Short mmCIF file of C-alpha atoms in Angstrom, two decimals:
data_model
loop_
_atom_site.label_atom_id
_atom_site.label_comp_id
_atom_site.label_asym_id
_atom_site.label_seq_id
_atom_site.Cartn_x
_atom_site.Cartn_y
_atom_site.Cartn_z
CA UNK A 245 -22.98 -69.19 6.87
CA UNK A 246 -21.19 -66.95 4.41
CA UNK A 247 -20.74 -63.34 5.43
CA UNK A 248 -19.36 -60.85 2.94
CA UNK A 249 -19.28 -57.16 3.67
CA UNK A 250 -17.12 -54.38 2.25
CA UNK A 251 -14.49 -55.33 4.80
CA UNK A 252 -13.64 -58.62 3.12
CA UNK A 253 -10.91 -59.35 0.62
CA UNK A 254 -13.15 -61.12 -1.91
CA UNK A 255 -15.62 -58.25 -1.95
CA UNK A 256 -13.12 -55.49 -2.65
CA UNK A 257 -14.34 -55.28 -6.26
CA UNK A 258 -17.87 -54.29 -5.25
CA UNK A 259 -17.05 -50.58 -5.08
CA UNK A 260 -15.36 -50.40 -8.51
CA UNK A 261 -18.27 -52.45 -9.87
CA UNK A 262 -20.75 -49.93 -8.44
CA UNK A 263 -18.74 -47.08 -9.97
CA UNK A 264 -18.91 -48.90 -13.30
CA UNK A 265 -22.68 -49.13 -12.89
CA UNK A 266 -22.80 -45.38 -12.18
CA UNK A 267 -20.78 -44.77 -15.37
CA UNK A 268 -23.24 -46.85 -17.41
CA UNK A 269 -26.18 -44.92 -15.96
CA UNK A 270 -24.32 -41.65 -16.66
CA UNK A 271 -23.79 -42.65 -20.30
CA UNK A 272 -27.49 -43.44 -20.62
CA UNK A 273 -28.35 -40.04 -19.11
CA UNK A 274 -25.93 -38.19 -21.39
CA UNK A 275 -27.07 -39.96 -24.55
CA UNK A 276 -30.77 -40.44 -23.77
CA UNK A 277 -33.51 -38.37 -25.34
CA UNK A 278 -35.84 -38.91 -22.41
CA UNK A 279 -34.98 -36.07 -20.08
CA UNK A 280 -38.39 -34.53 -20.72
CA UNK A 281 -41.26 -36.12 -22.64
CA UNK A 282 -44.94 -35.60 -23.26
CA UNK A 283 -46.82 -37.46 -20.58
CA UNK A 284 -49.73 -38.58 -22.72
CA UNK A 285 -50.88 -38.54 -26.33
CA UNK A 286 -50.32 -36.61 -28.47
CA UNK A 287 -46.57 -37.01 -27.96
CA UNK A 288 -45.41 -33.61 -29.14
CA UNK A 289 -42.40 -32.85 -26.94
CA UNK A 290 -39.19 -34.62 -26.01
CA UNK A 291 -35.89 -33.29 -24.80
CA UNK A 292 -32.40 -34.45 -23.96
CA UNK A 293 -29.61 -32.73 -22.11
CA UNK A 294 -28.52 -31.28 -25.45
CA UNK A 295 -31.71 -30.37 -27.37
CA UNK A 296 -35.44 -29.87 -27.15
CA UNK A 297 -37.64 -31.33 -29.87
CA UNK A 298 -41.28 -30.59 -30.68
CA UNK A 299 -43.73 -31.55 -33.40
CA UNK A 300 -47.32 -30.88 -34.26
CA UNK A 301 -49.96 -33.53 -33.73
CA UNK A 302 -50.17 -34.30 -37.45
CA UNK A 303 -46.44 -34.19 -38.23
CA UNK A 304 -44.19 -37.24 -37.81
CA UNK A 305 -40.90 -35.30 -38.00
CA UNK A 306 -39.38 -33.64 -34.95
CA UNK A 307 -38.23 -30.04 -35.03
CA UNK A 308 -35.26 -29.72 -32.68
CA UNK A 309 -33.68 -26.70 -31.02
CA UNK A 310 -30.27 -26.88 -29.38
CA UNK A 311 -30.19 -26.13 -25.67
CA UNK A 312 -26.57 -25.08 -26.10
CA UNK A 313 -27.88 -21.71 -27.35
CA UNK A 314 -28.96 -20.99 -23.76
CA UNK A 315 -26.47 -20.20 -21.01
CA UNK A 316 -28.29 -22.46 -18.57
CA UNK A 317 -28.23 -25.28 -21.14
CA UNK A 318 -24.47 -25.01 -21.48
CA UNK A 319 -24.11 -24.79 -17.69
CA UNK A 320 -26.27 -27.87 -17.04
CA UNK A 321 -24.48 -29.91 -19.71
CA UNK A 322 -21.03 -28.75 -18.61
CA UNK A 323 -21.53 -29.46 -14.91
CA UNK A 324 -23.01 -32.91 -15.53
CA UNK A 325 -20.30 -33.71 -18.09
CA UNK A 326 -17.47 -32.53 -15.78
CA UNK A 327 -18.91 -34.71 -13.02
CA UNK A 328 -19.07 -37.66 -15.42
CA UNK A 329 -15.44 -37.21 -16.53
CA UNK A 330 -14.27 -37.09 -12.89
CA UNK A 331 -16.37 -40.22 -12.25
CA UNK A 332 -14.54 -42.07 -15.04
CA UNK A 333 -11.20 -40.95 -13.54
CA UNK A 334 -12.33 -42.19 -10.10
CA UNK A 335 -13.30 -45.53 -11.63
CA UNK A 336 -9.83 -45.91 -13.16
CA UNK A 337 -8.18 -44.93 -9.86
CA UNK A 338 -10.38 -47.40 -7.94
CA UNK A 339 -9.45 -50.26 -10.26
CA UNK A 340 -5.77 -49.39 -9.82
CA UNK A 341 -6.13 -49.04 -6.04
CA UNK A 342 -7.85 -52.40 -5.64
CA UNK A 343 -5.51 -54.18 -8.07
CA UNK A 344 -2.42 -53.41 -6.00
CA UNK A 345 -1.64 -56.03 -3.38
CA UNK A 346 -0.94 -53.43 -0.72
CA UNK A 347 -3.79 -50.99 -0.85
CA UNK A 348 -3.02 -47.35 -0.26
CA UNK A 349 -5.89 -46.45 2.01
CA UNK A 350 -5.25 -42.71 1.96
CA UNK A 351 -5.50 -43.04 -1.81
CA UNK A 352 -8.88 -44.76 -1.39
CA UNK A 353 -10.08 -41.96 0.88
CA UNK A 354 -9.00 -39.43 -1.78
CA UNK A 355 -11.18 -41.26 -4.31
CA UNK A 356 -14.08 -40.87 -1.88
CA UNK A 357 -13.43 -37.13 -1.71
CA UNK A 358 -13.38 -36.89 -5.50
CA UNK A 359 -16.68 -38.79 -5.63
CA UNK A 360 -18.28 -36.14 -3.42
CA UNK A 361 -17.06 -33.56 -5.97
CA UNK A 362 -18.63 -35.68 -8.74
CA UNK A 363 -21.93 -35.76 -6.84
CA UNK A 364 -21.86 -31.99 -6.36
CA UNK A 365 -21.30 -31.35 -10.09
CA UNK A 366 -24.00 -33.82 -11.12
CA UNK A 367 -26.54 -32.43 -8.64
CA UNK A 368 -25.91 -28.90 -9.90
CA UNK A 369 -26.52 -30.01 -13.49
CA UNK A 370 -29.58 -32.04 -12.55
CA UNK A 371 -31.13 -29.09 -10.68
CA UNK A 372 -30.31 -26.36 -13.22
CA UNK A 373 -31.89 -28.32 -16.08
CA UNK A 374 -35.52 -28.69 -14.89
CA UNK A 375 -35.69 -25.30 -13.20
CA UNK A 376 -34.50 -23.30 -16.20
CA UNK A 377 -36.11 -25.59 -18.79
CA UNK A 378 -39.58 -25.07 -17.38
CA UNK A 379 -38.96 -21.31 -17.09
CA UNK A 380 -37.60 -20.65 -20.58
CA UNK A 381 -38.89 -23.36 -22.93
CA UNK A 382 -42.60 -23.24 -23.81
CA UNK A 383 -44.13 -26.57 -22.84
CA UNK A 384 -46.97 -28.05 -24.86
CA UNK A 385 -49.49 -30.22 -23.02
CA UNK A 386 -48.61 -32.35 -20.01
CA UNK A 387 -44.92 -33.14 -19.72
CA UNK A 388 -42.80 -35.18 -17.34
CA UNK A 389 -39.13 -35.56 -16.59
CA UNK A 390 -38.56 -39.06 -17.79
CA UNK A 391 -36.26 -42.07 -17.84
CA UNK A 392 -32.94 -40.50 -18.96
CA UNK A 393 -33.28 -37.80 -16.31
CA UNK A 394 -33.98 -40.57 -13.79
CA UNK A 395 -30.80 -42.38 -14.86
CA UNK A 396 -28.89 -39.16 -14.14
CA UNK A 397 -30.27 -39.10 -10.60
CA UNK A 398 -29.66 -42.84 -10.14
CA UNK A 399 -26.03 -42.37 -11.15
CA UNK A 400 -25.70 -39.53 -8.65
CA UNK A 401 -27.22 -41.57 -5.80
CA UNK A 402 -24.83 -44.47 -6.49
CA UNK A 403 -21.89 -42.03 -6.55
CA UNK A 404 -22.91 -40.57 -3.16
CA UNK A 405 -23.15 -44.05 -1.66
CA UNK A 406 -19.77 -45.06 -3.06
CA UNK A 407 -18.23 -41.83 -1.79
CA UNK A 408 -19.27 -42.67 1.78
CA UNK A 409 -17.94 -46.22 1.47
CA UNK A 410 -14.63 -45.09 -0.07
CA UNK A 411 -14.16 -42.57 2.74
CA UNK A 412 -14.98 -45.13 5.45
CA UNK A 413 -13.08 -48.09 3.96
CA UNK A 414 -9.71 -47.16 5.55
CA UNK A 415 -11.32 -47.70 8.97
CA UNK A 416 -11.37 -51.44 8.13
CA UNK A 417 -7.87 -51.61 6.66
CA UNK A 418 -6.78 -54.64 8.70
CA UNK A 419 -9.91 -56.63 7.86
CA UNK A 420 -9.62 -55.91 4.13
CA UNK A 421 -5.93 -56.82 4.02
CA UNK A 422 -6.48 -59.94 6.14
CA UNK A 423 -4.10 -58.76 8.88
CA UNK A 424 -6.49 -59.43 11.71
CA UNK A 425 -6.86 -62.86 13.27
CA UNK A 426 -10.35 -64.19 13.83
CA UNK A 427 -11.59 -64.05 17.39
CA UNK A 428 -12.89 -67.31 18.78
CA UNK A 429 -15.05 -67.32 21.87
CA UNK A 430 -14.62 -70.60 23.71
CA UNK A 431 -15.87 -71.49 27.08
CA UNK A 432 -14.95 -74.70 28.89
CA UNK A 433 -17.67 -76.65 30.73
CA UNK A 434 -15.96 -75.97 34.08
CA UNK A 435 -16.18 -72.22 33.55
CA UNK A 436 -19.77 -72.21 32.33
CA UNK A 437 -21.67 -75.06 34.00
CA UNK A 438 -24.97 -73.53 32.96
CA UNK A 439 -24.28 -74.58 29.32
CA UNK A 440 -24.60 -78.28 30.22
#
């Protein structure tokens, strides 16, 4: 039976891999035009973190308005972007921390603390956007917050999970470094006659 948890030497790359996945989802959220979309036909509205686009039912061209003209638009973009930049820094630090033969576990715990800061920035951006968007931008028809917005939340959830693991990983320092000897439970037949 093969058992591999975060407290095993071979699996030390799982956390940097998860951070890389969070970065990919963050890139999709930052670049995607699916933060808000029309729910059903006619598809007359779509928005990204950066702009809101509308069109009439007969027109095929989108008319876009920058959300950076609004204070809340700049705030939502800035907080999510700052969180993303700190996430990239944490990824680089995690790769360095897990590449070194002797891990610096206080360093790993610091990465966990930074990841909580990333989560806070991303949550602020992800909450400001829908609240202020629905208040200040006229919506046409039925609209939904869509796939790119979902990738933003998925990235944030992965970051929160990684933050907990990075903060708790120093508790298993000996297991990760291989300093602990395995414990064998052996009982002789004389000591446990009921096993015969």
